[in-house]
XYZ file of C-alpha atoms in Angstrom:
463
model
C 127.071 101.761 96.192
C 127.097 102.384 99.930
C 128.731 104.771 102.354
C 127.958 103.518 105.873
C 129.947 106.227 107.639
C 128.168 109.195 106.123
C 129.895 111.749 103.935
C 129.381 114.883 101.877
C 127.264 114.989 98.720
C 125.926 117.498 96.224
C 122.401 116.535 97.333
C 121.042 114.693 100.365
C 117.449 113.515 99.877
C 115.281 112.484 102.824
C 112.656 110.121 101.412
C 112.795 107.685 98.487
C 109.216 107.854 97.274
C 108.148 109.273 93.917
C 109.559 112.762 94.461
C 112.738 111.664 96.209
C 113.848 108.961 93.814
C 112.954 111.059 90.751
C 115.183 113.825 92.116
C 117.967 111.311 92.737
C 117.827 109.831 89.237
C 117.735 113.208 87.487
C 120.526 114.594 89.662
C 122.657 111.536 88.888
C 122.085 112.110 85.161
C 123.432 115.633 85.714
C 126.537 114.115 87.368
C 125.658 115.260 90.881
C 126.426 113.006 93.848
C 123.361 111.965 95.848
C 122.613 110.346 99.199
C 119.087 108.906 99.060
C 117.777 108.106 102.545
C 114.650 106.188 103.503
C 113.565 104.056 106.460
C 111.267 101.881 104.312
C 111.272 100.426 100.800
C 112.457 102.395 97.787
C 109.434 103.629 95.864
C 107.426 104.828 98.830
C 103.658 104.782 99.248
C 102.816 104.902 95.540
C 104.642 101.732 94.620
C 103.985 99.687 97.746
C 100.769 100.939 99.371
C 99.071 103.263 96.890
C 98.928 103.848 93.147
C 100.290 100.550 91.852
C 98.634 97.954 94.131
C 95.269 99.725 94.086
C 95.257 99.827 90.274
C 96.091 96.102 90.194
C 93.097 95.511 92.460
C 90.919 97.666 90.220
C 91.971 95.647 87.183
C 91.086 92.385 88.944
C 87.721 93.926 89.848
C 87.177 94.911 86.199
C 87.812 91.297 85.139
C 85.187 90.130 87.656
C 82.626 92.549 86.203
C 83.468 91.550 82.643
C 82.992 87.887 83.520
C 79.573 88.573 85.053
C 78.539 90.642 82.045
C 80.093 88.417 79.352
C 76.781 87.075 78.072
C 75.646 90.482 76.812
C 78.617 90.315 74.426
C 77.708 86.804 73.297
C 80.258 85.073 75.511
C 79.076 82.345 77.888
C 81.053 82.544 81.126
C 80.387 82.071 84.807
C 82.008 83.797 87.769
C 82.610 80.990 90.249
C 84.014 83.210 92.958
C 86.838 85.492 94.035
C 90.099 83.905 95.203
C 91.565 86.744 97.262
C 94.809 84.861 97.865
C 95.313 84.707 94.097
C 94.237 88.332 93.612
C 96.731 89.426 96.268
C 99.439 87.267 94.700
C 98.843 88.963 91.335
C 98.888 92.418 92.961
C 101.993 91.715 95.012
C 103.743 90.261 91.973
C 103.253 93.480 90.030
C 104.673 95.495 92.934
C 107.609 93.099 93.401
C 108.665 93.296 89.753
C 108.556 97.079 89.719
C 110.370 97.266 93.060
C 113.145 94.999 91.798
C 113.604 97.154 88.718
C 113.647 100.408 90.687
C 116.053 99.033 93.285
C 118.469 97.976 90.565
C 118.183 101.343 88.846
C 119.064 103.231 92.029
C 121.602 100.957 93.704
C 123.654 100.384 90.536
C 123.975 104.096 89.796
C 127.516 105.257 90.582
C 126.297 108.723 91.581
C 123.650 107.538 94.067
C 124.313 106.227 97.578
C 121.198 104.513 98.955
C 121.002 104.725 102.747
C 118.508 102.538 104.629
C 117.421 103.987 107.949
C 115.395 106.655 109.689
C 116.785 110.079 108.867
C 116.444 113.361 110.731
C 117.421 116.871 109.684
C 119.964 117.902 112.333
C 121.466 120.940 110.565
C 120.529 123.044 107.555
C 122.786 120.862 105.437
C 122.851 117.553 107.304
C 120.656 114.480 107.759
C 121.579 112.014 110.484
C 120.857 108.283 110.231
C 121.703 106.024 113.200
C 124.502 108.328 114.310
C 125.945 108.725 110.796
C 125.865 112.164 109.214
C 125.177 112.852 105.535
C 125.966 116.434 104.598
C 124.610 117.965 101.432
C 125.465 121.128 99.592
C 121.718 120.925 98.980
C 118.985 119.054 100.854
C 115.657 117.844 99.456
C 112.869 116.956 101.894
C 110.668 114.237 100.393
C 109.283 112.395 103.420
C 105.863 111.606 101.950
C 102.478 111.136 103.602
C 100.370 108.864 105.796
C 96.692 107.868 105.945
C 94.752 110.373 108.034
C 92.078 109.491 110.548
C 89.547 111.633 112.428
C 89.384 112.608 116.112
C 87.741 109.844 118.130
C 88.176 107.310 115.335
C 90.548 104.522 116.339
C 92.040 102.510 113.474
C 92.606 98.932 114.662
C 93.447 97.257 111.331
C 90.646 94.685 111.784
C 87.288 96.405 111.796
C 88.464 99.944 111.138
C 91.012 100.090 108.317
C 93.191 102.466 106.366
C 93.874 101.891 102.678
C 97.118 100.124 103.649
C 95.146 97.573 105.703
C 92.537 97.229 102.958
C 95.194 96.221 100.431
C 96.186 93.298 102.668
C 92.697 91.907 103.312
C 92.609 88.150 102.814
C 88.906 88.132 101.958
C 86.203 90.133 100.226
C 84.164 91.765 102.991
C 80.447 90.991 102.901
C 79.812 94.686 103.512
C 81.909 97.814 103.858
C 81.449 101.431 104.868
C 83.839 103.831 103.170
C 84.353 107.059 105.103
C 85.312 109.608 102.464
C 84.093 110.121 98.912
C 87.332 111.387 97.413
C 89.708 109.521 95.111
C 90.767 106.787 97.561
C 87.236 106.246 98.828
C 85.518 105.865 95.460
C 88.296 103.617 94.128
C 87.991 101.151 97.012
C 84.200 101.331 96.887
C 84.388 100.452 93.193
C 86.757 97.507 93.837
C 84.752 95.988 96.656
C 81.444 96.314 94.827
C 82.895 94.573 91.777
C 84.258 91.787 93.979
C 80.834 91.248 95.549
C 80.561 93.407 98.680
C 77.719 95.710 99.686
C 79.233 99.195 99.927
C 78.122 102.492 101.447
C 80.154 105.694 101.077
C 79.780 108.430 103.696
C 80.990 111.882 102.652
C 80.779 115.103 104.675
C 80.919 117.308 101.557
C 77.847 117.831 99.352
C 79.013 115.506 96.548
C 81.376 112.696 95.671
C 84.817 113.629 94.261
C 84.119 117.192 95.318
C 87.330 118.598 93.788
C 86.188 117.571 90.306
C 83.820 119.488 88.036
C 80.253 119.322 89.385
C 78.973 117.643 86.210
C 81.535 114.865 86.716
C 80.341 114.348 90.298
C 76.734 114.090 89.140
C 77.628 111.518 86.474
C 79.658 109.448 88.942
C 76.750 109.477 91.385
C 74.368 108.318 88.629
C 76.767 105.543 87.681
C 77.221 104.454 91.303
C 73.449 104.338 91.806
C 73.192 102.110 88.745
C 75.910 99.864 90.189
C 74.036 99.858 93.543
C 76.895 101.513 95.401
C 75.188 103.394 98.213
C 76.383 106.834 99.230
C 75.360 109.512 101.683
C 76.744 112.981 100.939
C 76.610 116.054 103.164
C 76.675 113.691 106.154
C 79.609 114.264 108.533
C 80.835 111.327 110.607
C 80.013 111.398 114.329
C 81.136 108.080 115.837
C 81.851 104.403 115.253
C 80.995 101.523 117.576
C 81.839 97.808 117.404
C 79.019 95.320 116.812
C 78.872 91.528 116.810
C 79.163 91.574 113.017
C 81.577 94.475 112.577
C 80.941 98.194 113.051
C 78.124 100.706 113.371
C 78.755 104.229 112.133
C 76.657 107.172 113.276
C 76.457 110.194 111.008
C 75.018 113.671 111.440
C 71.330 113.554 112.302
C 71.645 110.302 114.251
C 71.406 108.027 111.199
C 73.386 104.788 111.520
C 74.974 102.410 109.002
C 76.309 98.950 109.839
C 78.841 96.823 107.979
C 81.589 94.251 108.456
C 84.391 96.808 108.090
C 84.950 100.561 107.950
C 87.556 102.015 105.593
C 88.853 105.424 106.675
C 89.585 107.312 103.443
C 89.597 110.932 104.589
C 92.830 111.892 102.869
C 96.536 111.778 103.554
C 98.610 113.910 105.906
C 102.226 115.062 105.455
C 104.914 113.012 107.217
C 106.915 115.831 108.780
C 106.613 115.363 112.561
C 109.778 114.673 114.580
C 112.065 114.932 111.561
C 113.808 118.122 112.684
C 112.324 120.371 110.027
C 111.004 123.150 112.267
C 114.088 123.061 114.473
C 116.133 124.027 111.423
C 113.779 126.892 110.559
C 111.642 125.168 107.903
C 108.137 126.625 108.035
C 105.242 124.190 108.461
C 101.504 124.878 108.162
C 99.172 122.057 109.238
C 102.234 119.842 108.907
C 102.914 120.790 105.272
C 106.261 122.305 104.256
C 105.836 125.802 102.835
C 107.931 126.611 99.768
C 108.085 129.250 97.076
C 107.112 128.458 93.478
C 110.600 127.058 92.899
C 110.095 124.614 95.783
C 112.700 126.285 98.001
C 111.883 126.467 101.711
C 113.636 129.784 102.286
C 116.142 128.067 104.587
C 119.713 127.450 103.437
C 119.726 125.219 100.350
C 116.729 123.165 101.510
C 113.987 122.215 99.019
C 110.819 120.143 99.430
C 108.887 117.950 96.995
C 105.908 115.606 96.857
C 103.088 115.043 99.320
C 104.604 117.252 102.034
C 104.180 120.333 99.791
C 100.606 121.743 99.783
C 98.679 120.777 96.656
C 97.711 117.651 94.765
C 99.091 114.500 96.400
C 99.899 112.604 93.218
C 102.891 110.463 92.309
C 103.356 112.154 88.935
C 103.375 115.556 90.661
C 106.163 114.178 92.875
C 108.080 112.942 89.819
C 107.782 116.360 88.158
C 108.832 118.221 91.304
C 111.793 115.910 91.912
C 113.050 116.422 88.364
C 112.449 120.183 88.667
C 114.480 120.541 91.879
C 117.380 118.444 90.567
C 117.553 120.695 87.493
C 117.182 123.801 89.665
C 120.140 122.732 91.802
C 122.146 122.011 88.643
C 121.540 125.600 87.492
C 119.279 124.754 84.539
C 116.459 127.097 85.714
C 113.563 124.859 84.593
C 110.114 126.461 84.076
C 107.877 126.583 87.141
C 105.388 123.707 87.337
C 101.801 124.774 86.642
C 99.730 122.994 89.299
C 96.586 123.282 87.174
C 98.494 121.605 84.347
C 98.944 118.373 86.313
C 96.581 115.605 85.114
C 94.150 114.159 87.653
C 92.791 110.616 87.323
C 90.436 108.592 89.500
C 90.412 104.903 88.550
C 86.974 103.874 89.776
C 84.343 102.533 87.371
C 83.657 104.760 85.480
C 87.076 106.406 85.325
C 87.524 110.157 85.762
C 90.279 112.149 84.053
C 90.660 115.907 84.182
C 92.965 118.811 83.430
C 92.900 122.484 84.287
C 90.024 124.455 85.781
C 86.535 123.247 86.572
C 83.664 125.323 85.201
C 83.088 126.843 88.659
C 86.765 127.759 89.142
C 86.977 129.196 85.629
C 83.943 131.434 86.201
C 85.327 132.482 89.570
C 88.600 133.476 87.897
C 87.373 135.022 84.649
C 83.686 135.869 85.232
C 80.515 134.015 84.189
C 80.225 135.770 80.837
C 83.856 135.072 79.909
C 83.635 131.278 80.068
C 82.154 128.871 77.527
C 81.586 125.130 78.024
C 80.594 122.150 75.911
C 79.598 118.606 76.926
C 79.998 115.769 74.434
C 78.003 112.696 75.493
C 79.806 109.384 74.987
C 76.524 107.979 73.673
C 77.598 109.368 70.288
C 81.013 107.663 70.387
C 81.290 104.322 68.608
C 83.981 102.782 70.858
C 82.075 103.819 73.982
C 79.007 102.038 72.603
C 81.152 98.937 72.033
C 82.391 99.142 75.626
C 78.843 99.838 76.878
C 79.972 102.829 78.901
C 78.246 106.110 79.708
C 79.795 109.479 80.401
C 81.022 112.589 78.624
C 83.860 114.881 77.669
C 83.410 118.411 78.993
C 85.437 121.340 77.685
C 85.887 124.682 79.430
C 87.349 127.586 77.474
C 87.812 131.298 77.835
C 85.312 132.920 75.482
C 87.141 133.426 72.175
C 90.252 132.079 73.895
C 92.110 128.878 74.757
C 90.853 125.762 76.482
C 91.349 126.076 80.253
C 89.713 122.851 81.455
C 88.981 119.328 80.197
C 86.890 116.869 82.222
C 86.136 113.300 81.177
C 84.239 110.416 82.735
C 83.649 106.942 81.316
C 85.345 103.570 80.956
C 89.078 103.865 80.179
C 88.989 107.664 79.987
C 92.275 107.824 81.898
C 93.961 106.881 78.624
C 92.769 110.158 77.053
C 94.403 112.435 79.606
C 97.687 112.598 77.650
C 96.165 114.546 74.768
C 94.118 116.599 77.228
C 97.358 117.570 78.963
C 98.915 118.761 75.713
C 95.803 120.742 74.801
C 95.723 122.498 78.161
C 99.442 123.106 78.587
C 99.885 124.405 75.032
C 96.925 126.759 75.553
C 95.272 125.421 72.418
C 92.183 127.006 70.890
C 89.241 124.717 69.984
C 89.692 125.667 66.328
C 93.278 124.363 66.428
C 92.391 121.028 68.031
C 89.435 120.618 65.654
C 91.945 120.400 62.776
C 93.544 117.261 64.231
C 92.423 113.882 62.886
C 91.379 111.372 65.559
C 91.302 107.651 64.745
C 87.917 105.964 64.359
C 86.526 104.125 66.230
C 88.338 105.104 69.434
C 87.356 106.836 72.626
C 90.056 109.351 71.777
C 87.685 110.379 68.994
C 85.353 111.743 71.691
C 87.880 114.517 72.331
C 87.977 115.297 68.618
C 84.165 115.382 68.358
C 83.916 117.689 71.382
C 86.393 120.132 69.869
C 84.689 120.041 66.477
C 81.450 121.025 68.191
C 83.052 123.752 70.294
C 84.704 125.133 67.137
C 81.253 125.402 65.578
C 81.420 122.481 63.136
C 79.978 119.418 64.894
C 80.007 116.066 63.111
C 78.000 113.476 65.041
C 76.440 115.838 67.537
C 74.855 119.290 67.862
C 76.820 122.405 68.755
């Protein structure tokens, strides 16, 4: 369905990434008319340059590791090399299939008009695209994010890369420096190491994945040392210089590191510049759109969702916010989204999955003597022994109260975050979860064992 000359709609959405297209689909279900505007591909960063292609790369990297390590499981196999053209073909094929499905879903919906082009907010109720005006009784800003850099650091796409460039590399680099030890940085470091590169992570903060629980960071650092992934924490970047073989990075204290390429993974910034937001009265702070808890900007009927709203920059947060705003506009008054109740997953090896408050944040909020924790080591879990993985499940609870944080690290632990989400969001007590029966042998059983112990009746471990 198309409307090349503009028109009036119940909702005009600027941006067709996770938050924008989720809002469009939910609004259409509620029989609201939608104009969905984007200058690039439907699906945004997550589908084309983020979540999906990086996870395909991580899976290919896992296969490489499994092939190398096959003999310890009694399987004779040999890794003859990495065919990056074939890896990229696999990755791109996954993206293409999902893109085709999403495009069909949106373009065949009678309530959604997909508009290709660069939009700009020109009035409190109007987005203009190539001279055509799309007026909405409501407007949702969902313009997404971009890869940040640092002052004095020029990204050239050859020696100095963003994650978008890294996904298009036609080779495995012999060596790589990853600037940033957050989610994006540790995921790419994990991929490249598995594919055969020498990797060094440089992080200005005192630990890797600094937003996670400190015990998780320590375990990841132990695992990375074992995998021979180098990292330097508490070492701010100072400068980068070209060399005959690639780049030389200088960090605080004058120490230098050389490699073939440098990946800049210092986070993502909100795409809000030159889109007319401030001119229409929308408040920005550091480029982010400021909203109330119901995602309203305080201007007209303008809402904002996704990466441009301060908080976790996650596709599933965008989905949830898009659905929320569509229902809000339809008058359904959905419950406010609990930011702490959004699952967080980092897909490096080992995987990290977490919910709720870290131990430090819990103690800051409730007081040291009001918080109780328990760590269940995966060494006692049968499936983890089969997978030859190390890690733990850590529980944080209010003393004599509900669970307020769950933190897991180990192979495939992302698959356990669904139950963790239910436990946190339903404010479950350890004694309640301990009654549930978890299948044996599974890694899911590790959650059950941890809750049995925290409830004071451990099975295969000590309380």
